[in-house]
Each structure stands twice: as C-alpha cells, then as structure tokens.
PDB file of C-alpha atoms and ligand atoms in Angstrom:
ATOM      1  CA  UNK G   1      90.008  71.835 109.992  1.00 96.00           C
ATOM      2  CA  UNK G   2      88.885  74.097 112.776  1.00 98.00           C
ATOM      3  CA  UNK G   3      91.403  77.204 112.714  1.00 98.00           C
ATOM      4  CA  UNK G   4      91.164  77.686 116.375  1.00 98.00           C
ATOM      5  CA  UNK G   5      91.940  81.689 117.261  1.00 98.00           C
ATOM      6  CA  UNK G   6      92.083  81.012 120.658  1.00 98.00           C
ATOM      7  CA  UNK G   7      95.365  78.708 119.604  1.00 98.00           C
ATOM      8  CA  UNK G   8      96.911  80.907 117.385  1.00 98.00           C
ATOM      9  CA  UNK G   9      96.305  84.101 119.225  1.00 98.00           C
ATOM     10  CA  UNK G  10      98.000  82.092 122.551  1.00 98.00           C
ATOM     11  CA  UNK G  11     100.988  81.438 120.192  1.00 98.00           C
ATOM     12  CA  UNK G  12     101.314  84.926 118.944  1.00 98.00           C
ATOM     13  CA  UNK G  13     101.079  86.500 122.270  1.00 98.00           C
ATOM     14  CA  UNK G  14     103.921  84.312 123.548  1.00 98.00           C
ATOM     15  CA  UNK G  15     105.965  85.529 120.628  1.00 98.00           C
ATOM     16  CA  UNK G  16     105.231  89.231 121.388  1.00 98.00           C
ATOM     17  CA  UNK G  17     106.040  88.525 125.227  1.00 98.00           C
ATOM     18  CA  UNK G  18     109.257  87.187 124.338  1.00 98.00           C
ATOM     19  CA  UNK G  19     110.057  90.303 122.807  1.00 98.00           C
ATOM     20  CA  UNK G  20     109.457  92.555 125.784  1.00 98.00           C
ATOM     21  CA  UNK G  21     112.676  92.221 127.255  1.00 98.00           C
ATOM     22  CA  UNK G  22     114.655  93.269 124.652  1.00 98.00           C
ATOM     23  CA  UNK G  23     111.894  96.269 123.984  1.00 98.00           C
ATOM     24  CA  UNK G  24     112.399  97.216 127.647  1.00 98.00           C
ATOM     25  CA  UNK G  25     116.310  97.015 127.312  1.00 98.00           C
ATOM     26  CA  UNK G  26     116.355  99.170 124.039  1.00 97.00           C
ATOM     27  CA  UNK G  27     113.663 102.096 124.961  1.00 97.00           C
ATOM     28  CA  UNK G  28     113.537 102.020 128.401  1.00 97.00           C
ATOM     29  CA  UNK G  29     110.175 100.744 128.830  1.00 98.00           C
ATOM     30  CA  UNK G  30     107.372  98.079 127.763  1.00 98.00           C
ATOM     31  CA  UNK G  31     104.823  99.695 125.382  1.00 98.00           C
ATOM     32  CA  UNK G  32     101.529 100.960 127.187  1.00 98.00           C
ATOM     33  CA  UNK G  33      97.940 100.780 126.003  1.00 99.00           C
ATOM     34  CA  UNK G  34      95.310 103.045 127.345  1.00 99.00           C
ATOM     35  CA  UNK G  35      91.579 101.894 127.303  1.00 99.00           C
ATOM     36  CA  UNK G  36      88.528 104.187 127.702  1.00 98.00           C
ATOM     37  CA  UNK G  37      85.037 102.298 128.635  1.00 98.00           C
ATOM     38  CA  UNK G  38      82.089 104.424 128.574  1.00 98.00           C
ATOM     39  CA  UNK G  39      79.037 103.401 130.553  1.00 98.00           C
ATOM     40  CA  UNK G  40      77.969  99.786 131.519  1.00 97.00           C
ATOM     41  CA  UNK G  41      77.294  97.872 128.365  1.00 96.00           C
ATOM     42  CA  UNK G  42      77.865  94.174 129.215  1.00 95.00           C
ATOM     43  CA  UNK G  43      79.703  93.256 126.095  1.00 94.00           C
ATOM     44  CA  UNK G  44      81.611  96.275 125.977  1.00 97.00           C
ATOM     45  CA  UNK G  45      82.884  95.270 129.625  1.00 98.00           C
ATOM     46  CA  UNK G  46      83.727  91.968 128.860  1.00 96.00           C
ATOM     47  CA  UNK G  47      85.936  92.921 125.438  1.00 97.00           C
ATOM     48  CA  UNK G  48      87.719  95.760 127.617  1.00 98.00           C
ATOM     49  CA  UNK G  49      88.472  93.065 130.379  1.00 98.00           C
ATOM     50  CA  UNK G  50      89.764  90.611 127.549  1.00 98.00           C
ATOM     51  CA  UNK G  51      91.995  93.899 126.060  1.00 98.00           C
ATOM     52  CA  UNK G  52      93.228  94.322 129.546  1.00 98.00           C
ATOM     53  CA  UNK G  53      93.999  90.679 130.332  1.00 98.00           C
ATOM     54  CA  UNK G  54      95.941  90.456 127.080  1.00 98.00           C
ATOM     55  CA  UNK G  55      98.417  93.307 127.924  1.00 98.00           C
ATOM     56  CA  UNK G  56      98.998  91.215 131.307  1.00 98.00           C
ATOM     57  CA  UNK G  57      99.601  87.986 129.169  1.00 98.00           C
ATOM     58  CA  UNK G  58     102.247  89.814 126.590  1.00 98.00           C
ATOM     59  CA  UNK G  59     103.842  91.990 129.348  1.00 98.00           C
ATOM     60  CA  UNK G  60     102.789  95.132 128.348  1.00 98.00           C
ATOM     61  CA  UNK G  61     101.445  98.124 130.624  1.00 98.00           C
ATOM     62  CA  UNK G  62      97.853  98.880 130.275  1.00 98.00           C
ATOM     63  CA  UNK G  63      95.629 101.977 131.799  1.00 98.00           C
ATOM     64  CA  UNK G  64      92.091 101.460 132.288  1.00 98.00           C
ATOM     65  CA  UNK G  65      89.802 104.509 132.365  1.00 98.00           C
ATOM     66  CA  UNK G  66      86.232 103.896 132.912  1.00 98.00           C
ATOM     67  CA  UNK G  67      83.489 107.011 132.578  1.00 98.00           C
ATOM     68  CA  UNK G  68      80.246 107.109 133.587  1.00 98.00           C
ATOM     69  CA  UNK G  69      77.721 107.193 130.935  1.00 98.00           C
ATOM     70  CA  UNK G  70      76.569 110.270 131.739  1.00 97.00           C
ATOM     71  CA  UNK G  71      79.773 111.642 130.698  1.00 98.00           C
ATOM     72  CA  UNK G  72      79.703 114.891 128.490  1.00 98.00           C
ATOM     73  CA  UNK G  73      81.471 114.728 124.824  1.00 98.00           C
ATOM     74  CA  UNK G  74      83.681 117.670 125.769  1.00 98.00           C
ATOM     75  CA  UNK G  75      84.940 115.768 129.010  1.00 98.00           C
ATOM     76  CA  UNK G  76      85.835 112.337 127.011  1.00 98.00           C
ATOM     77  CA  UNK G  77      87.490 114.343 124.285  1.00 98.00           C
ATOM     78  CA  UNK G  78      89.500 116.210 127.240  1.00 98.00           C
ATOM     79  CA  UNK G  79      90.520 112.738 128.086  1.00 98.00           C
ATOM     80  CA  UNK G  80      91.545 111.405 124.656  1.00 99.00           C
ATOM     81  CA  UNK G  81      93.738 114.801 124.384  1.00 98.00           C
ATOM     82  CA  UNK G  82      95.240 114.090 127.798  1.00 98.00           C
ATOM     83  CA  UNK G  83      96.317 110.539 126.658  1.00 98.00           C
ATOM     84  CA  UNK G  84      97.398 111.736 123.280  1.00 98.00           C
ATOM     85  CA  UNK G  85      99.755 113.943 124.909  1.00 98.00           C
ATOM     86  CA  UNK G  86     101.180 111.614 127.538  1.00 98.00           C
ATOM     87  CA  UNK G  87     104.337 110.643 126.550  1.00 97.00           C
ATOM     88  CA  UNK G  88     104.240 107.091 127.984  1.00 97.00           C
ATOM     89  CA  UNK G  89     101.089 105.836 126.545  1.00 98.00           C
ATOM     90  CA  UNK G  90     101.530 104.587 122.821  1.00 98.00           C
ATOM     91  CA  UNK G  91      98.038 103.397 121.791  1.00 98.00           C
ATOM     92  CA  UNK G  92      94.758 105.090 122.657  1.00 99.00           C
ATOM     93  CA  UNK G  93      91.361 103.057 122.212  1.00 98.00           C
ATOM     94  CA  UNK G  94      87.877 104.288 123.153  1.00 98.00           C
ATOM     95  CA  UNK G  95      85.527 100.993 123.154  1.00 98.00           C
ATOM     96  CA  UNK G  96      82.564 101.485 121.198  1.00 97.00           C
ATOM     97  CA  UNK G  97      79.598 101.905 120.740  1.00 97.00           C
ATOM     98  CA  UNK G  98      79.326 104.986 122.806  1.00 98.00           C
ATOM     99  CA  UNK G  99      75.963 106.312 124.592  1.00 97.00           C
ATOM    100  CA  UNK G 100      73.394 108.232 122.752  1.00 95.00           C
ATOM    101  CA  UNK G 101      74.302 111.892 122.611  1.00 95.00           C
ATOM    102  CA  UNK G 102      78.099 111.450 122.161  1.00 98.00           C
ATOM    103  CA  UNK G 103      79.224 111.677 118.354  1.00 98.00           C
ATOM    104  CA  UNK G 104      81.384 108.468 117.702  1.00 98.00           C
ATOM    105  CA  UNK G 105      83.482 109.960 114.756  1.00 97.00           C
ATOM    106  CA  UNK G 106      84.225 113.327 116.807  1.00 98.00           C
ATOM    107  CA  UNK G 107      85.637 110.781 119.416  1.00 98.00           C
ATOM    108  CA  UNK G 108      87.666 108.445 116.492  1.00 98.00           C
ATOM    109  CA  UNK G 109      88.879 111.911 114.770  1.00 98.00           C
ATOM    110  CA  UNK G 110      90.111 112.915 118.280  1.00 98.00           C
ATOM    111  CA  UNK G 111      92.620 110.129 118.866  1.00 98.00           C
ATOM    112  CA  UNK G 112      95.911 110.665 117.534  1.00 98.00           C
ATOM    113  CA  UNK G 113      96.945 109.294 114.328  1.00 98.00           C
ATOM    114  CA  UNK G 114     100.258 107.674 115.984  1.00 98.00           C
ATOM    115  CA  UNK G 115      97.930 106.246 118.709  1.00 98.00           C
ATOM    116  CA  UNK G 116      95.256 104.965 117.047  1.00 98.00           C
ATOM    117  CA  UNK G 117      95.555 101.265 117.845  1.00 98.00           C
ATOM    118  CA  UNK G 118      92.328 100.292 116.145  1.00 98.00           C
ATOM    119  CA  UNK G 119      92.705 101.988 112.906  1.00 98.00           C
ATOM    120  CA  UNK G 120      89.513 103.486 112.983  1.00 98.00           C
ATOM    121  CA  UNK G 121      90.979 107.103 112.424  1.00 98.00           C
ATOM    122  CA  UNK G 122      90.015 108.392 108.783  1.00 98.00           C
ATOM    123  CA  UNK G 123      93.741 109.166 108.147  1.00 98.00           C
ATOM    124  CA  UNK G 124      94.402 105.247 108.856  1.00 98.00           C
ATOM    125  CA  UNK G 125      91.240 104.189 106.916  1.00 98.00           C
ATOM    126  CA  UNK G 126      92.765 106.717 103.610  1.00 98.00           C
ATOM    127  CA  UNK G 127      96.272 105.320 103.768  1.00 98.00           C
ATOM    128  CA  UNK G 128      94.735 101.533 103.867  1.00 98.00           C
ATOM    129  CA  UNK G 129      92.564 102.601 100.994  1.00 98.00           C
ATOM    130  CA  UNK G 130      95.691 104.198  99.110  1.00 98.00           C
ATOM    131  CA  UNK G 131      98.190 101.519  99.925  1.00 97.00           C
ATOM    132  CA  UNK G 132     100.100 103.462 102.185  1.00 98.00           C
ATOM    133  CA  UNK G 133     101.461 102.118 105.592  1.00 97.00           C
ATOM    134  CA  UNK G 134      99.328 102.200 107.776  1.00 97.00           C
ATOM    135  CA  UNK G 135      97.947 100.916 110.940  1.00 98.00           C
ATOM    136  CA  UNK G 136      95.320  97.947 109.913  1.00 98.00           C
ATOM    137  CA  UNK G 137      91.825  97.427 111.906  1.00 98.00           C
ATOM    138  CA  UNK G 138      92.246  94.567 114.418  1.00 98.00           C
ATOM    139  CA  UNK G 139      89.540  92.183 113.633  1.00 98.00           C
ATOM    140  CA  UNK G 140      90.559  92.252 109.641  1.00 98.00           C
ATOM    141  CA  UNK G 141      94.453  92.179 110.241  1.00 98.00           C
ATOM    142  CA  UNK G 142      93.499  88.776 112.508  1.00 98.00           C
ATOM    143  CA  UNK G 143      91.285  87.286 109.620  1.00 98.00           C
ATOM    144  CA  UNK G 144      94.136  87.800 107.267  1.00 98.00           C
ATOM    145  CA  UNK G 145      96.198  85.979 109.916  1.00 98.00           C
ATOM    146  CA  UNK G 146      93.900  82.947 110.314  1.00 98.00           C
ATOM    147  CA  UNK G 147      93.348  82.513 106.487  1.00 98.00           C
ATOM    148  CA  UNK G 148      97.059  82.433 106.259  1.00 97.00           C
ATOM    149  CA  UNK G 149      97.253  79.575 108.680  1.00 94.00           C
ATOM    150  CA  UNK G 150      95.365  77.377 106.598  1.00 94.00           C
ATOM    151  CA  UNK G 151      98.166  77.415 104.164  1.00 96.00           C
ATOM    152  CA  UNK G 152      95.712  77.927 101.281  1.00 96.00           C
ATOM    153  CA  UNK G 153      96.938  80.503  98.458  1.00 97.00           C
ATOM    154  CA  UNK G 154      94.434  83.474  98.309  1.00 98.00           C
ATOM    155  CA  UNK G 155      96.059  85.230  95.024  1.00 98.00           C
ATOM    156  CA  UNK G 156      93.168  84.232  92.231  1.00 98.00           C
ATOM    157  CA  UNK G 157      90.616  82.668  94.409  1.00 98.00           C
ATOM    158  CA  UNK G 158      87.143  84.233  94.853  1.00 98.00           C
ATOM    159  CA  UNK G 159      86.613  85.732  98.482  1.00 98.00           C
ATOM    160  CA  UNK G 160      82.803  86.655  99.697  1.00 99.00           C
ATOM    161  CA  UNK G 161      82.650  89.083 102.337  1.00 99.00           C
ATOM    162  CA  UNK G 162      79.062  89.238 103.709  1.00 98.00           C
ATOM    163  CA  UNK G 163      78.849  92.484 105.632  1.00 98.00           C
ATOM    164  CA  UNK G 164      79.600  95.924 104.651  1.00 98.00           C
ATOM    165  CA  UNK G 165      80.630  97.768 108.051  1.00 98.00           C
ATOM    166  CA  UNK G 166      83.694 100.099 108.518  1.00 97.00           C
ATOM    167  CA  UNK G 167      85.267  97.997 111.016  1.00 96.00           C
ATOM    168  CA  UNK G 168      85.284  94.614 109.436  1.00 98.00           C
ATOM    169  CA  UNK G 169      83.356  94.115 106.015  1.00 98.00           C
ATOM    170  CA  UNK G 170      84.926  96.947 103.989  1.00 98.00           C
ATOM    171  CA  UNK G 171      88.414  96.843 105.347  1.00 98.00           C
ATOM    172  CA  UNK G 172      88.872  92.753 105.108  1.00 98.00           C
ATOM    173  CA  UNK G 173      87.563  93.314 101.599  1.00 98.00           C
ATOM    174  CA  UNK G 174      90.371  95.393 101.174  1.00 98.00           C
ATOM    175  CA  UNK G 175      92.915  93.220 102.551  1.00 98.00           C
ATOM    176  CA  UNK G 176      91.760  90.094 100.579  1.00 98.00           C
ATOM    177  CA  UNK G 177      92.034  92.446  97.576  1.00 98.00           C
ATOM    178  CA  UNK G 178      95.545  93.524  98.458  1.00 98.00           C
ATOM    179  CA  UNK G 179      96.149  89.565  98.500  1.00 98.00           C
ATOM    180  CA  UNK G 180      94.966  89.334  95.029  1.00 98.00           C
ATOM    181  CA  UNK G 181      91.910  87.619  95.850  1.00 98.00           C
ATOM    182  CA  UNK G 182      88.668  88.146  93.489  1.00 98.00           C
ATOM    183  CA  UNK G 183      86.384  90.246  95.865  1.00 99.00           C
ATOM    184  CA  UNK G 184      82.725  90.460  96.365  1.00 98.00           C
ATOM    185  CA  UNK G 185      80.751  92.317  99.112  1.00 98.00           C
ATOM    186  CA  UNK G 186      77.387  90.879 100.015  1.00 98.00           C
ATOM    187  CA  UNK G 187      75.076  92.314 102.331  1.00 97.00           C
ATOM    188  CA  UNK G 188      71.588  92.624 103.427  1.00 93.00           C
ATOM    189  CA  UNK G 189      69.914  93.728  99.888  1.00 97.00           C
ATOM    190  CA  UNK G 190      72.235  91.018  98.085  1.00 98.00           C
ATOM    191  CA  UNK G 191      69.898  88.873  95.620  1.00 98.00           C
ATOM    192  CA  UNK G 192      70.189  85.412  95.859  1.00 98.00           C
ATOM    193  CA  UNK G 193      72.988  85.550  98.732  1.00 98.00           C
ATOM    194  CA  UNK G 194      73.012  81.774  98.931  1.00 98.00           C
ATOM    195  CA  UNK G 195      74.289  81.896  95.123  1.00 98.00           C
ATOM    196  CA  UNK G 196      76.916  84.278  95.776  1.00 98.00           C
ATOM    197  CA  UNK G 197      78.390  82.582  98.636  1.00 98.00           C
ATOM    198  CA  UNK G 198      78.717  78.966  97.111  1.00 98.00           C
ATOM    199  CA  UNK G 199      81.124  80.766  94.650  1.00 98.00           C
ATOM    200  CA  UNK G 200      83.325  81.781  97.091  1.00 98.00           C
ATOM    201  CA  UNK G 201      86.322  79.799  97.932  1.00 98.00           C
ATOM    202  CA  UNK G 202      86.759  82.180 101.308  1.00 98.00           C
ATOM    203  CA  UNK G 203      83.528  83.216 102.557  1.00 98.00           C
ATOM    204  CA  UNK G 204      84.027  85.777 105.376  1.00 98.00           C
ATOM    205  CA  UNK G 205      80.494  86.265 107.433  1.00 98.00           C
ATOM    206  CA  UNK G 206      80.272  89.520 109.327  1.00 98.00           C
ATOM    207  CA  UNK G 207      76.813  90.291 109.420  1.00 97.00           C
ATOM    208  CA  UNK G 208      76.056  90.191 113.290  1.00 96.00           C
ATOM    209  CA  UNK G 209      72.993  87.776 112.878  1.00 96.00           C
ATOM    210  CA  UNK G 210      72.672  84.573 114.162  1.00 96.00           C
ATOM    211  CA  UNK G 211      73.271  81.324 111.660  1.00 95.00           C
ATOM    212  CA  UNK G 212      72.280  83.377 108.533  1.00 97.00           C
ATOM    213  CA  UNK G 213      75.125  81.533 106.834  1.00 98.00           C
ATOM    214  CA  UNK G 214      74.281  77.746 106.637  1.00 98.00           C
ATOM    215  CA  UNK G 215      75.645  74.502 105.095  1.00 98.00           C
ATOM    216  CA  UNK G 216      74.043  74.882 102.199  1.00 98.00           C
ATOM    217  CA  UNK G 217      75.248  77.990 100.944  1.00 98.00           C
ATOM    218  CA  UNK G 218      79.298  77.016 101.348  1.00 98.00           C
ATOM    219  CA  UNK G 219      81.352  75.601  98.727  1.00 98.00           C
ATOM    220  CA  UNK G 220      82.886  71.944  99.562  1.00 98.00           C
ATOM    221  CA  UNK G 221      86.136  72.949 100.883  1.00 98.00           C
ATOM    222  CA  UNK G 222      86.158  76.846 101.583  1.00 98.00           C
ATOM    223  CA  UNK G 223      87.694  78.489 103.881  1.00 98.00           C
ATOM    224  CA  UNK G 224      84.903  79.943 106.292  1.00 98.00           C
ATOM    225  CA  UNK G 225      85.743  82.943 108.643  1.00 98.00           C
ATOM    226  CA  UNK G 226      82.827  83.803 111.348  1.00 98.00           C
ATOM    227  CA  UNK G 227      83.004  87.357 112.924  1.00 98.00           C
ATOM    228  CA  UNK G 228      79.675  87.241 114.380  1.00 97.00           C
ATOM    229  CA  UNK G 229      79.300  87.114 117.985  1.00 95.00           C
ATOM    230  CA  UNK G 230      75.594  86.735 118.807  1.00 96.00           C
ATOM    231  CA  UNK G 231      73.887  86.197 121.991  1.00 93.00           C
ATOM    232  CA  UNK G 232      71.392  83.568 121.648  1.00 93.00           C
ATOM    233  CA  UNK G 233      68.231  82.466 122.927  1.00 93.00           C
ATOM    234  CA  UNK G 234      70.094  79.779 124.951  1.00 95.00           C
ATOM    235  CA  UNK G 235      72.298  82.405 126.357  1.00 93.00           C
ATOM    236  CA  UNK G 236      75.310  81.233 124.724  1.00 95.00           C
ATOM    237  CA  UNK G 237      77.302  82.932 121.984  1.00 95.00           C
ATOM    238  CA  UNK G 238      76.847  81.846 118.630  1.00 97.00           C
ATOM    239  CA  UNK G 239      78.578  83.116 115.077  1.00 98.00           C
ATOM    240  CA  UNK G 240      76.720  84.104 111.963  1.00 98.00           C
ATOM    241  CA  UNK G 241      77.415  80.409 110.641  1.00 98.00           C
ATOM    242  CA  UNK G 242      75.591  77.597 111.269  1.00 98.00           C
ATOM    243  CA  UNK G 243      78.640  76.086 112.546  1.00 98.00           C
ATOM    244  CA  UNK G 244      77.322  72.165 113.054  1.00 98.00           C
ATOM    245  CA  UNK G 245      76.003  72.438 109.478  1.00 98.00           C
ATOM    246  CA  UNK G 246      79.069  73.898 107.975  1.00 98.00           C
ATOM    247  CA  UNK G 247      81.667  72.380 109.652  1.00 98.00           C
ATOM    248  CA  UNK G 248      80.738  68.989 107.595  1.00 98.00           C
ATOM    249  CA  UNK G 249      80.892  71.295 104.036  1.00 98.00           C
ATOM    250  CA  UNK G 250      83.582  73.882 105.037  1.00 98.00           C
ATOM    251  CA  UNK G 251      87.774  72.709 104.225  1.00 98.00           C
ATOM    252  CA  UNK G 252      88.818  74.986 107.092  1.00 98.00           C
ATOM    253  CA  UNK G 253      86.463  77.028 109.365  1.00 98.00           C
ATOM    254  CA  UNK G 254      86.572  79.298 112.565  1.00 98.00           C
ATOM    255  CA  UNK G 255      84.769  78.795 115.661  1.00 98.00           C
ATOM    256  CA  UNK G 256      82.676  80.863 117.807  1.00 98.00           C
ATOM    257  CA  UNK G 257      83.568  81.646 120.580  1.00 97.00           C
ATOM    258  CA  UNK G 258      87.371  80.804 120.153  1.00 98.00           C
ATOM    259  CA  UNK G 259      87.821  82.004 116.793  1.00 98.00           C
ATOM    260  CA  UNK G 260      88.168  85.521 115.258  1.00 98.00           C
ATOM    261  CA  UNK G 261      87.381  87.101 118.922  1.00 97.00           C
ATOM    262  CA  UNK G 262      91.006  86.137 120.487  1.00 98.00           C
ATOM    263  CA  UNK G 263      92.532  87.272 117.038  1.00 98.00           C
ATOM    264  CA  UNK G 264      91.193  90.672 117.350  1.00 98.00           C
ATOM    265  CA  UNK G 265      92.526  91.460 121.035  1.00 98.00           C
ATOM    266  CA  UNK G 266      95.732  89.466 119.706  1.00 98.00           C
ATOM    267  CA  UNK G 267      96.122  91.829 117.019  1.00 98.00           C
ATOM    268  CA  UNK G 268      95.486  94.889 119.140  1.00 98.00           C
ATOM    269  CA  UNK G 269      98.265  94.064 121.386  1.00 98.00           C
ATOM    270  CA  UNK G 270     100.575  93.718 117.552  1.00 98.00           C
ATOM    271  CA  UNK G 271      99.002  97.322 117.137  1.00 98.00           C
ATOM    272  CA  UNK G 272     100.221  98.622 120.201  1.00 99.00           C
ATOM    273  CA  UNK G 273     103.760  97.221 120.010  1.00 98.00           C
ATOM    274  CA  UNK G 274     103.853  98.651 116.400  1.00 98.00           C
ATOM    275  CA  UNK G 275     102.642 102.408 117.352  1.00 98.00           C
ATOM    276  CA  UNK G 276     105.203 101.678 120.385  1.00 98.00           C
ATOM    277  CA  UNK G 277     108.151 100.917 118.072  1.00 98.00           C
ATOM    278  CA  UNK G 278     107.179 103.787 115.832  1.00 97.00           C
ATOM    279  CA  UNK G 279     106.673 106.371 118.073  1.00 96.00           C
ATOM    280  CA  UNK G 280     110.032 105.298 120.077  1.00 96.00           C
ATOM    281  CA  UNK G 281     112.086 105.496 116.548  1.00 92.00           C
ATOM    282  CA  UNK G 282     110.459 108.829 115.423  1.00 83.00           C
ATOM    283  CA  UNK G 283     110.896 110.813 118.912  1.00 64.00           C
ATOM    284  CA  UNK G 284     114.035 109.246 119.726  1.00 55.00           C
TER     285      UNK G 284
HETATM  286  N1  GUN K   1      83.518  97.616 119.479  1.00 77.96           N
HETATM  287  C1  GUN K   1      83.159  96.524 118.929  1.00 77.96           C
HETATM  288  N2  GUN K   1      84.548  96.115 118.507  1.00 77.96           N
HETATM  289  C2  GUN K   1      85.585  97.039 118.800  1.00 77.96           C
HETATM  290  C3  GUN K   1      86.828  97.125 118.289  1.00 77.96           C
HETATM  291  O1  GUN K   1      87.285  96.840 117.424  1.00 77.96           O
HETATM  292  N3  GUN K   1      87.171  98.402 118.753  1.00 77.96           N
HETATM  293  C4  GUN K   1      86.555  99.367 119.748  1.00 77.96           C
HETATM  294  N4  GUN K   1      87.112 100.557 120.144  1.00 77.96           N
HETATM  295  N5  GUN K   1      85.563  99.053 120.025  1.00 77.96           N
HETATM  296  C5  GUN K   1      84.667  98.053 119.485  1.00 77.96           C
END
C-alpha cells in the first residue's frame, strides 16, 4: 500500500473548504493565515507558494509578507507584533530557516501563542509534552493522519523515529507515545541503526539524508513514513528511504514527493481553522 499524501490532503482540504460557508455565516469572515518569507531561499519560496495556494484551495484568506534577506531582527519582530495585534489575522507563520544574524528562537517566541499555527512556540511545545490542549506541529500531525489512514492499530506497536529535531522527530515521537506505541528515538549516533529499525512496526524517517533507510532495515509489513525532502544529484526530490527497495518490503509506505509534504501543508490549514475558531469563540 502506498499512502498518498496528495490524495489524502486533497480529501481533507475539500472537507475544510466545505466548512467555509458555515464559518463565514457564523463569524462574518473566513480564517486568515499570514506568512512571512524572509530572503530568497528557493526551497522556502516553493514551500510558501504551496501554503498560499492551499489557502486558496480551502477558501481561506492569506497574507504573504516578503522581506529582504537584509531585514533587521527588530523589523521582523515589529512585523510579527503588528500581525499578532491584527484582529483579522488568525495564524502567523515565519518560514524557516531565517538568514544568519536573525535569532530564530527570538522570532518564534514573538509569535502570539494563539496564532502559532506551526506549533513551534515554547508554550505550545510545553503543552504538547504536558498533555494539555495545544496546536500540534503540522508535520507530526500529518504523519499521524497518514498512519491512521492505513487502519493499523498503533497501540502496543513498536515505533522507531529516526531523527530528533524539534519540529519533527521529537514531537512525532510524543504523538506516537500518546497513541500508546512503544517508541524509540534513533539518531546519527545510534549503534546498529539497521537492527533498531528492523524492530519497528512503524518506522518514521526524519533524518534529512537521501536513502539512509534501505530495504534491509525494514521489518516486512511495517508502516514506513518518509519525511525526507532531499534534492538528489539528479535534481529530483528524494526521501530518506530508498523507495524502490522499501516498497517491496513495507506493508505501507509514503512516497516522496507526494507523501508527508502535502499533508504538512494540509495540517497548516487545519491549524489555522482551529486558531480562528478558538479566537472567535474567546473574543466573541
Ligand atoms: N521550514 C521547514 N519546515 C517548516 C515548517 O513546518 N514551518 C516553518 N515555519 N518553516 C519551515
């Protein structure tokens, strides 16, 4: 089984689009996502384009703010403060990475917790680990939806997450733990990574290196989620998993492209709607 993020996200976006008339009727407007893009990193430009496009597809409003790579940290923080205060903006996202000289954690801290659609703010991270209601980071949330889609029961299964980043590895491990999997976080210093991976009923590869996970590292029938987006020597996008080999062994696997990527953007839409609803209810 190939888990198509393109298809699943299209279905979920259509469901969200169908909610828009009701939201507009109830609250007088549709949700609005503000995206700040600093500089001209081609990958970031492409991701941001995808995010703005998704807002259109879902029928939400978007606000794209582009800033020169030479922008000062103070100017960026001032823009965030303005968007935090804007009553008609529900989500504020600053595309990462930021140019050298701008402190990313300062920038993330500056985003209002109520508008933190990425789920990167320390308050949201803390709430996630304390089992309190919070905005979930988009990629981990999308991964859980894809696993759900396979119909497998996560409870009691062995899950191995390869990679320990703040935006994918660590939060997805927490979500798998919450779903009652037995979770291992492996990384670049793990001894005998192949043996650790072969134990996994659910294997999440979030390393950022092409084809580090090969067919011999996969337990037959396992669910394999490939978070990697690596530009190969052939100029094409490749995952962290050697797909051609892995697809023969895995029970279900996500492709790259067309797997986790579209689901991440789809969950951003879902988070924006969530923030909108919460703000509208709290602020009357
Ligand atoms: N850069 C790479 N992934 C992400 C993401 O999910 N959110 C933001 N803001 N920047 C990113």
